């Protein structure tokens, strides 16, 4: 079966793509990657929160 991607609604295209790759997703690896990304987000947030106080000055 063949479709022209432009003819599909975005929600339907997303559903088809997710259904096609779902059998190949290693859930353990995905969970580890999500946890790693969350840890990186927290670290970046902490860095930004402390950005103005690094040199002993507070941000205005």
PDB file of N, CA, C and O in Angstrom:
ATOM      1  N   UNK A   1       0.842  -1.165   0.000  1.00  0.00           N
ATOM      2  CA  UNK A   1       0.000   0.000   0.000  1.00  0.00           C
ATOM      3  C   UNK A   1       0.890   1.232   0.000  1.00  0.00           C
ATOM      4  O   UNK A   1       1.927   1.258   0.634  1.00  0.00           O
ATOM      5  N   UNK A   2       0.477   2.244  -0.677  1.00  0.00           N
ATOM      6  CA  UNK A   2       1.271   3.453  -0.804  1.00  0.00           C
ATOM      7  C   UNK A   2       0.391   4.676  -0.581  1.00  0.00           C
ATOM      8  O   UNK A   2      -0.749   4.721  -1.029  1.00  0.00           O
ATOM      9  N   UNK A   3       0.926   5.658   0.160  1.00  0.00           N
ATOM     10  CA  UNK A   3       0.216   6.901   0.406  1.00  0.00           C
ATOM     11  C   UNK A   3       1.123   8.066   0.045  1.00  0.00           C
ATOM     12  O   UNK A   3       2.334   7.955   0.091  1.00  0.00           O
ATOM     13  N   UNK A   4       0.507   9.173  -0.241  1.00  0.00           N
ATOM     14  CA  UNK A   4       1.261  10.407  -0.317  1.00  0.00           C
ATOM     15  C   UNK A   4       1.170  11.030   1.064  1.00  0.00           C
ATOM     16  O   UNK A   4       0.079  11.277   1.581  1.00  0.00           O
ATOM     17  N   UNK A   5       2.322  11.249   1.666  1.00  0.00           N
ATOM     18  CA  UNK A   5       2.372  11.709   3.048  1.00  0.00           C
ATOM     19  C   UNK A   5       1.599  13.013   3.234  1.00  0.00           C
ATOM     20  O   UNK A   5       0.927  13.212   4.242  1.00  0.00           O
ATOM     21  N   UNK A   6       1.663  13.887   2.269  1.00  0.00           N
ATOM     22  CA  UNK A   6       0.988  15.170   2.387  1.00  0.00           C
ATOM     23  C   UNK A   6      -0.531  15.018   2.493  1.00  0.00           C
ATOM     24  O   UNK A   6      -1.213  15.906   2.978  1.00  0.00           O
ATOM     25  N   UNK A   7      -1.065  13.893   2.033  1.00  0.00           N
ATOM     26  CA  UNK A   7      -2.509  13.687   2.047  1.00  0.00           C
ATOM     27  C   UNK A   7      -3.008  13.202   3.404  1.00  0.00           C
ATOM     28  O   UNK A   7      -4.214  13.216   3.653  1.00  0.00           O
ATOM     29  N   UNK A   8      -2.108  12.778   4.281  1.00  0.00           N
ATOM     30  CA  UNK A   8      -2.501  12.258   5.585  1.00  0.00           C
ATOM     31  C   UNK A   8      -2.608  13.386   6.610  1.00  0.00           C
ATOM     32  O   UNK A   8      -1.836  14.342   6.590  1.00  0.00           O
ATOM     33  N   UNK A   9      -3.554  13.224   7.511  1.00  0.00           N
ATOM     34  CA  UNK A   9      -3.657  14.139   8.643  1.00  0.00           C
ATOM     35  C   UNK A   9      -2.439  13.900   9.543  1.00  0.00           C
ATOM     36  O   UNK A   9      -1.964  12.770   9.666  1.00  0.00           O
ATOM     37  N   UNK A  10      -1.921  14.942  10.184  1.00  0.00           N
ATOM     38  CA  UNK A  10      -0.744  14.778  11.050  1.00  0.00           C
ATOM     39  C   UNK A  10      -0.919  13.701  12.123  1.00  0.00           C
ATOM     40  O   UNK A  10       0.004  12.923  12.377  1.00  0.00           O
ATOM     41  N   UNK A  11      -2.084  13.635  12.739  1.00  0.00           N
ATOM     42  CA  UNK A  11      -2.317  12.622  13.776  1.00  0.00           C
ATOM     43  C   UNK A  11      -2.235  11.210  13.201  1.00  0.00           C
ATOM     44  O   UNK A  11      -1.697  10.297  13.835  1.00  0.00           O
ATOM     45  N   UNK A  12      -2.777  11.024  12.009  1.00  0.00           N
ATOM     46  CA  UNK A  12      -2.733   9.710  11.363  1.00  0.00           C
ATOM     47  C   UNK A  12      -1.306   9.349  10.962  1.00  0.00           C
ATOM     48  O   UNK A  12      -0.872   8.210  11.125  1.00  0.00           O
ATOM     49  N   UNK A  13      -0.571  10.313  10.458  1.00  0.00           N
ATOM     50  CA  UNK A  13       0.825  10.068  10.096  1.00  0.00           C
ATOM     51  C   UNK A  13       1.635   9.677  11.327  1.00  0.00           C
ATOM     52  O   UNK A  13       2.424   8.723  11.286  1.00  0.00           O
ATOM     53  N   UNK A  14       1.423  10.373  12.426  1.00  0.00           N
ATOM     54  CA  UNK A  14       2.123  10.037  13.663  1.00  0.00           C
ATOM     55  C   UNK A  14       1.759   8.630  14.126  1.00  0.00           C
ATOM     56  O   UNK A  14       2.619   7.856  14.529  1.00  0.00           O
ATOM     57  N   UNK A  15       0.477   8.287  14.075  1.00  0.00           N
ATOM     58  CA  UNK A  15       0.032   6.956  14.489  1.00  0.00           C
ATOM     59  C   UNK A  15       0.691   5.875  13.642  1.00  0.00           C
ATOM     60  O   UNK A  15       1.178   4.866  14.164  1.00  0.00           O
ATOM     61  N   UNK A  16       0.730   6.075  12.340  1.00  0.00           N
ATOM     62  CA  UNK A  16       1.348   5.094  11.437  1.00  0.00           C
ATOM     63  C   UNK A  16       2.843   4.931  11.702  1.00  0.00           C
ATOM     64  O   UNK A  16       3.358   3.809  11.734  1.00  0.00           O
ATOM     65  N   UNK A  17       3.517   6.065  11.899  1.00  0.00           N
ATOM     66  CA  UNK A  17       4.957   6.007  12.152  1.00  0.00           C
ATOM     67  C   UNK A  17       5.250   5.291  13.470  1.00  0.00           C
ATOM     68  O   UNK A  17       6.137   4.428  13.536  1.00  0.00           O
ATOM     69  N   UNK A  18       4.504   5.641  14.516  1.00  0.00           N
ATOM     70  CA  UNK A  18       4.720   4.999  15.812  1.00  0.00           C
ATOM     71  C   UNK A  18       4.406   3.505  15.764  1.00  0.00           C
ATOM     72  O   UNK A  18       5.114   2.686  16.354  1.00  0.00           O
ATOM     73  N   UNK A  19       3.355   3.131  15.054  1.00  0.00           N
ATOM     74  CA  UNK A  19       3.003   1.714  14.926  1.00  0.00           C
ATOM     75  C   UNK A  19       4.084   0.947  14.168  1.00  0.00           C
ATOM     76  O   UNK A  19       4.361  -0.223  14.466  1.00  0.00           O
ATOM     77  N   UNK A  20       4.719   1.602  13.202  1.00  0.00           N
ATOM     78  CA  UNK A  20       5.753   0.937  12.413  1.00  0.00           C
ATOM     79  C   UNK A  20       7.022   0.679  13.221  1.00  0.00           C
ATOM     80  O   UNK A  20       7.675  -0.349  13.045  1.00  0.00           O
ATOM     81  N   UNK A  21       7.385   1.589  14.119  1.00  0.00           N
ATOM     82  CA  UNK A  21       8.633   1.420  14.868  1.00  0.00           C
ATOM     83  C   UNK A  21       8.441   0.750  16.225  1.00  0.00           C
ATOM     84  O   UNK A  21       9.405   0.264  16.815  1.00  0.00           O
ATOM     85  N   UNK A  22       7.221   0.704  16.723  1.00  0.00           N
ATOM     86  CA  UNK A  22       6.958   0.165  18.057  1.00  0.00           C
ATOM     87  C   UNK A  22       7.554  -1.226  18.308  1.00  0.00           C
ATOM     88  O   UNK A  22       8.146  -1.445  19.364  1.00  0.00           O
ATOM     89  N   UNK A  23       7.457  -2.156  17.369  1.00  0.00           N
ATOM     90  CA  UNK A  23       8.020  -3.489  17.652  1.00  0.00           C
ATOM     91  C   UNK A  23       9.539  -3.493  17.837  1.00  0.00           C
ATOM     92  O   UNK A  23      10.097  -4.446  18.379  1.00  0.00           O
ATOM     93  N   UNK A  24      10.212  -2.447  17.410  1.00  0.00           N
ATOM     94  CA  UNK A  24      11.670  -2.406  17.457  1.00  0.00           C
ATOM     95  C   UNK A  24      12.215  -1.605  18.635  1.00  0.00           C
ATOM     96  O   UNK A  24      13.425  -1.495  18.801  1.00  0.00           O
ATOM     97  N   UNK A  25      11.337  -1.057  19.447  1.00  0.00           N
ATOM     98  CA  UNK A  25      11.768  -0.227  20.577  1.00  0.00           C
ATOM     99  C   UNK A  25      12.126  -1.117  21.757  1.00  0.00           C
ATOM    100  O   UNK A  25      11.329  -1.943  22.198  1.00  0.00           O
ATOM    101  N   UNK A  26      13.347  -0.943  22.257  1.00  0.00           N
ATOM    102  CA  UNK A  26      13.788  -1.628  23.471  1.00  0.00           C
ATOM    103  C   UNK A  26      13.374  -0.743  24.641  1.00  0.00           C
ATOM    104  O   UNK A  26      13.940   0.324  24.870  1.00  0.00           O
ATOM    105  N   UNK A  27      12.349  -1.145  25.361  1.00  0.00           N
ATOM    106  CA  UNK A  27      11.766  -0.311  26.421  1.00  0.00           C
ATOM    107  C   UNK A  27      12.760   0.000  27.539  1.00  0.00           C
ATOM    108  O   UNK A  27      12.730   1.078  28.120  1.00  0.00           O
ATOM    109  N   UNK A  28      13.650  -0.947  27.861  1.00  0.00           N
ATOM    110  CA  UNK A  28      14.649  -0.700  28.909  1.00  0.00           C
ATOM    111  C   UNK A  28      15.620   0.398  28.474  1.00  0.00           C
ATOM    112  O   UNK A  28      15.941   1.299  29.245  1.00  0.00           O
ATOM    113  N   UNK A  29      16.097   0.326  27.242  1.00  0.00           N
ATOM    114  CA  UNK A  29      17.010   1.339  26.725  1.00  0.00           C
ATOM    115  C   UNK A  29      16.307   2.689  26.650  1.00  0.00           C
ATOM    116  O   UNK A  29      16.887   3.718  27.008  1.00  0.00           O
ATOM    117  N   UNK A  30      15.062   2.698  26.216  1.00  0.00           N
ATOM    118  CA  UNK A  30      14.296   3.942  26.141  1.00  0.00           C
ATOM    119  C   UNK A  30      14.144   4.569  27.526  1.00  0.00           C
ATOM    120  O   UNK A  30      14.352   5.765  27.692  1.00  0.00           O
ATOM    121  N   UNK A  31      13.823   3.760  28.519  1.00  0.00           N
ATOM    122  CA  UNK A  31      13.660   4.270  29.886  1.00  0.00           C
ATOM    123  C   UNK A  31      14.982   4.843  30.404  1.00  0.00           C
ATOM    124  O   UNK A  31      14.998   5.898  31.052  1.00  0.00           O
ATOM    125  N   UNK A  32      16.092   4.174  30.125  1.00  0.00           N
ATOM    126  CA  UNK A  32      17.403   4.676  30.540  1.00  0.00           C
ATOM    127  C   UNK A  32      17.715   6.009  29.868  1.00  0.00           C
ATOM    128  O   UNK A  32      18.224   6.937  30.500  1.00  0.00           O
ATOM    129  N   UNK A  33      17.406   6.120  28.591  1.00  0.00           N
ATOM    130  CA  UNK A  33      17.677   7.350  27.856  1.00  0.00           C
ATOM    131  C   UNK A  33      16.814   8.495  28.376  1.00  0.00           C
ATOM    132  O   UNK A  33      17.292   9.619  28.542  1.00  0.00           O
ATOM    133  N   UNK A  34      15.552   8.220  28.653  1.00  0.00           N
ATOM    134  CA  UNK A  34      14.664   9.255  29.192  1.00  0.00           C
ATOM    135  C   UNK A  34      15.178   9.733  30.548  1.00  0.00           C
ATOM    136  O   UNK A  34      15.197  10.932  30.825  1.00  0.00           O
ATOM    137  N   UNK A  35      15.627   8.804  31.393  1.00  0.00           N
ATOM    138  CA  UNK A  35      16.170   9.169  32.704  1.00  0.00           C
ATOM    139  C   UNK A  35      17.441  10.004  32.539  1.00  0.00           C
ATOM    140  O   UNK A  35      17.637  10.997  33.258  1.00  0.00           O
ATOM    141  N   UNK A  36      18.294   9.635  31.596  1.00  0.00           N
ATOM    142  CA  UNK A  36      19.530  10.382  31.347  1.00  0.00           C
ATOM    143  C   UNK A  36      19.203  11.805  30.869  1.00  0.00           C
ATOM    144  O   UNK A  36      19.813  12.774  31.323  1.00  0.00           O
ATOM    145  N   UNK A  37      18.231  11.940  29.979  1.00  0.00           N
ATOM    146  CA  UNK A  37      17.842  13.261  29.488  1.00  0.00           C
ATOM    147  C   UNK A  37      17.266  14.119  30.609  1.00  0.00           C
ATOM    148  O   UNK A  37      17.544  15.322  30.674  1.00  0.00           O
ATOM    149  N   UNK A  38      16.475  13.524  31.479  1.00  0.00           N
ATOM    150  CA  UNK A  38      15.907  14.271  32.605  1.00  0.00           C
ATOM    151  C   UNK A  38      17.013  14.748  33.537  1.00  0.00           C
ATOM    152  O   UNK A  38      16.979  15.891  34.016  1.00  0.00           O
ATOM    153  N   UNK A  39      18.006  13.904  33.782  1.00  0.00           N
ATOM    154  CA  UNK A  39      19.129  14.301  34.635  1.00  0.00           C
ATOM    155  C   UNK A  39      19.885  15.460  33.986  1.00  0.00           C
ATOM    156  O   UNK A  39      20.284  16.416  34.670  1.00  0.00           O
ATOM    157  N   UNK A  40      20.069  15.414  32.675  1.00  0.00           N
ATOM    158  CA  UNK A  40      20.755  16.498  31.972  1.00  0.00           C
ATOM    159  C   UNK A  40      19.944  17.792  32.037  1.00  0.00           C
ATOM    160  O   UNK A  40      20.506  18.875  32.200  1.00  0.00           O
ATOM    161  N   UNK A  41      18.621  17.692  31.927  1.00  0.00           N
ATOM    162  CA  UNK A  41      17.771  18.880  32.046  1.00  0.00           C
ATOM    163  C   UNK A  41      17.902  19.515  33.431  1.00  0.00           C
ATOM    164  O   UNK A  41      17.979  20.733  33.571  1.00  0.00           O
ATOM    165  N   UNK A  42      17.911  18.661  34.463  1.00  0.00           N
ATOM    166  CA  UNK A  42      18.073  19.176  35.830  1.00  0.00           C
ATOM    167  C   UNK A  42      19.427  19.862  35.992  1.00  0.00           C
ATOM    168  O   UNK A  42      19.525  20.938  36.582  1.00  0.00           O
ATOM    169  N   UNK A  43      20.486  19.241  35.464  1.00  0.00           N
ATOM    170  CA  UNK A  43      21.824  19.825  35.574  1.00  0.00           C
ATOM    171  C   UNK A  43      21.888  21.173  34.849  1.00  0.00           C
ATOM    172  O   UNK A  43      22.467  22.138  35.372  1.00  0.00           O
ATOM    173  N   UNK A  44      21.295  21.265  33.678  1.00  0.00           N
ATOM    174  CA  UNK A  44      21.278  22.528  32.944  1.00  0.00           C
ATOM    175  C   UNK A  44      20.469  23.587  33.686  1.00  0.00           C
ATOM    176  O   UNK A  44      20.855  24.753  33.735  1.00  0.00           O
ATOM    177  N   UNK A  45      19.357  23.179  34.255  1.00  0.00           N
ATOM    178  CA  UNK A  45      18.530  24.106  35.011  1.00  0.00           C
ATOM    179  C   UNK A  45      19.293  24.644  36.213  1.00  0.00           C
ATOM    180  O   UNK A  45      19.263  25.847  36.502  1.00  0.00           O
ATOM    181  N   UNK A  46      20.007  23.775  36.914  1.00  0.00           N
ATOM    182  CA  UNK A  46      20.810  24.200  38.062  1.00  0.00           C
ATOM    183  C   UNK A  46      21.916  25.145  37.618  1.00  0.00           C
ATOM    184  O   UNK A  46      22.211  26.138  38.295  1.00  0.00           O
ATOM    185  N   UNK A  47      22.535  24.865  36.480  1.00  0.00           N
ATOM    186  CA  UNK A  47      23.574  25.731  35.946  1.00  0.00           C
ATOM    187  C   UNK A  47      23.009  27.122  35.648  1.00  0.00           C
ATOM    188  O   UNK A  47      23.590  28.139  36.027  1.00  0.00           O
ATOM    189  N   UNK A  48      21.866  27.155  34.989  1.00  0.00           N
ATOM    190  CA  UNK A  48      21.250  28.442  34.661  1.00  0.00           C
ATOM    191  C   UNK A  48      20.799  29.189  35.909  1.00  0.00           C
ATOM    192  O   UNK A  48      20.925  30.410  35.986  1.00  0.00           O
ATOM    193  N   UNK A  49      20.276  28.455  36.887  1.00  0.00           N
ATOM    194  CA  UNK A  49      19.843  29.093  38.133  1.00  0.00           C
ATOM    195  C   UNK A  49      21.012  29.746  38.855  1.00  0.00           C
ATOM    196  O   UNK A  49      20.861  30.794  39.475  1.00  0.00           O
ATOM    197  N   UNK A  50      22.180  29.161  38.769  1.00  0.00           N
ATOM    198  CA  UNK A  50      23.352  29.697  39.455  1.00  0.00           C
ATOM    199  C   UNK A  50      24.218  30.590  38.595  1.00  0.00           C
ATOM    200  O   UNK A  50      25.245  31.085  39.044  1.00  0.00           O
ATOM    201  N   UNK A  51      23.817  30.844  37.368  1.00  0.00           N
ATOM    202  CA  UNK A  51      24.649  31.597  36.410  1.00  0.00           C
ATOM    203  C   UNK A  51      25.050  32.972  36.947  1.00  0.00           C
ATOM    204  O   UNK A  51      26.203  33.357  36.858  1.00  0.00           O
ATOM    205  N   UNK A  52      24.118  33.705  37.511  1.00  0.00           N
ATOM    206  CA  UNK A  52      24.414  35.052  37.979  1.00  0.00           C
ATOM    207  C   UNK A  52      25.203  35.108  39.257  1.00  0.00           C
ATOM    208  O   UNK A  52      25.779  36.129  39.595  1.00  0.00           O
ATOM    209  N   UNK A  53      25.264  34.001  39.982  1.00  0.00           N
ATOM    210  CA  UNK A  53      25.963  34.019  41.280  1.00  0.00           C
ATOM    211  C   UNK A  53      27.340  33.401  41.194  1.00  0.00           C
ATOM    212  O   UNK A  53      28.059  33.382  42.195  1.00  0.00           O
ATOM    213  N   UNK A  54      27.768  32.971  40.023  1.00  0.00           N
ATOM    214  CA  UNK A  54      29.081  32.318  39.879  1.00  0.00           C
ATOM    215  C   UNK A  54      30.210  33.254  40.264  1.00  0.00           C
ATOM    216  O   UNK A  54      31.135  32.885  40.959  1.00  0.00           O
ATOM    217  N   UNK A  55      30.127  34.506  39.852  1.00  0.00           N
ATOM    218  CA  UNK A  55      31.196  35.458  40.141  1.00  0.00           C
ATOM    219  C   UNK A  55      30.929  36.246  41.424  1.00  0.00           C
ATOM    220  O   UNK A  55      31.593  37.240  41.683  1.00  0.00           O
ATOM    221  N   UNK A  56      29.972  35.804  42.197  1.00  0.00           N
ATOM    222  CA  UNK A  56      29.646  36.482  43.433  1.00  0.00           C
ATOM    223  C   UNK A  56      28.632  37.593  43.271  1.00  0.00           C
ATOM    224  O   UNK A  56      28.260  38.240  44.226  1.00  0.00           O
ATOM    225  N   UNK A  57      28.180  37.790  42.042  1.00  0.00           N
ATOM    226  CA  UNK A  57      27.169  38.812  41.781  1.00  0.00           C
ATOM    227  C   UNK A  57      25.826  38.134  41.600  1.00  0.00           C
ATOM    228  O   UNK A  57      25.747  37.026  41.097  1.00  0.00           O
ATOM    229  N   UNK A  58      24.799  38.804  41.969  1.00  0.00           N
ATOM    230  CA  UNK A  58      23.460  38.287  41.733  1.00  0.00           C
ATOM    231  C   UNK A  58      22.903  38.975  40.513  1.00  0.00           C
ATOM    232  O   UNK A  58      23.254  40.115  40.199  1.00  0.00           O
ATOM    233  N   UNK A  59      22.019  38.287  39.809  1.00  0.00           N
ATOM    234  CA  UNK A  59      21.413  38.896  38.616  1.00  0.00           C
ATOM    235  C   UNK A  59      20.383  39.928  39.044  1.00  0.00           C
ATOM    236  O   UNK A  59      19.766  39.825  40.088  1.00  0.00           O
ATOM    237  N   UNK A  60      20.187  40.922  38.190  1.00  0.00           N
ATOM    238  CA  UNK A  60      19.249  41.999  38.507  1.00  0.00           C
ATOM    239  C   UNK A  60      17.853  41.628  38.200  1.00  0.00           C
ATOM    240  O   UNK A  60      17.516  40.860  37.416  1.00  0.00           O
TER     241      UNK A  60
END
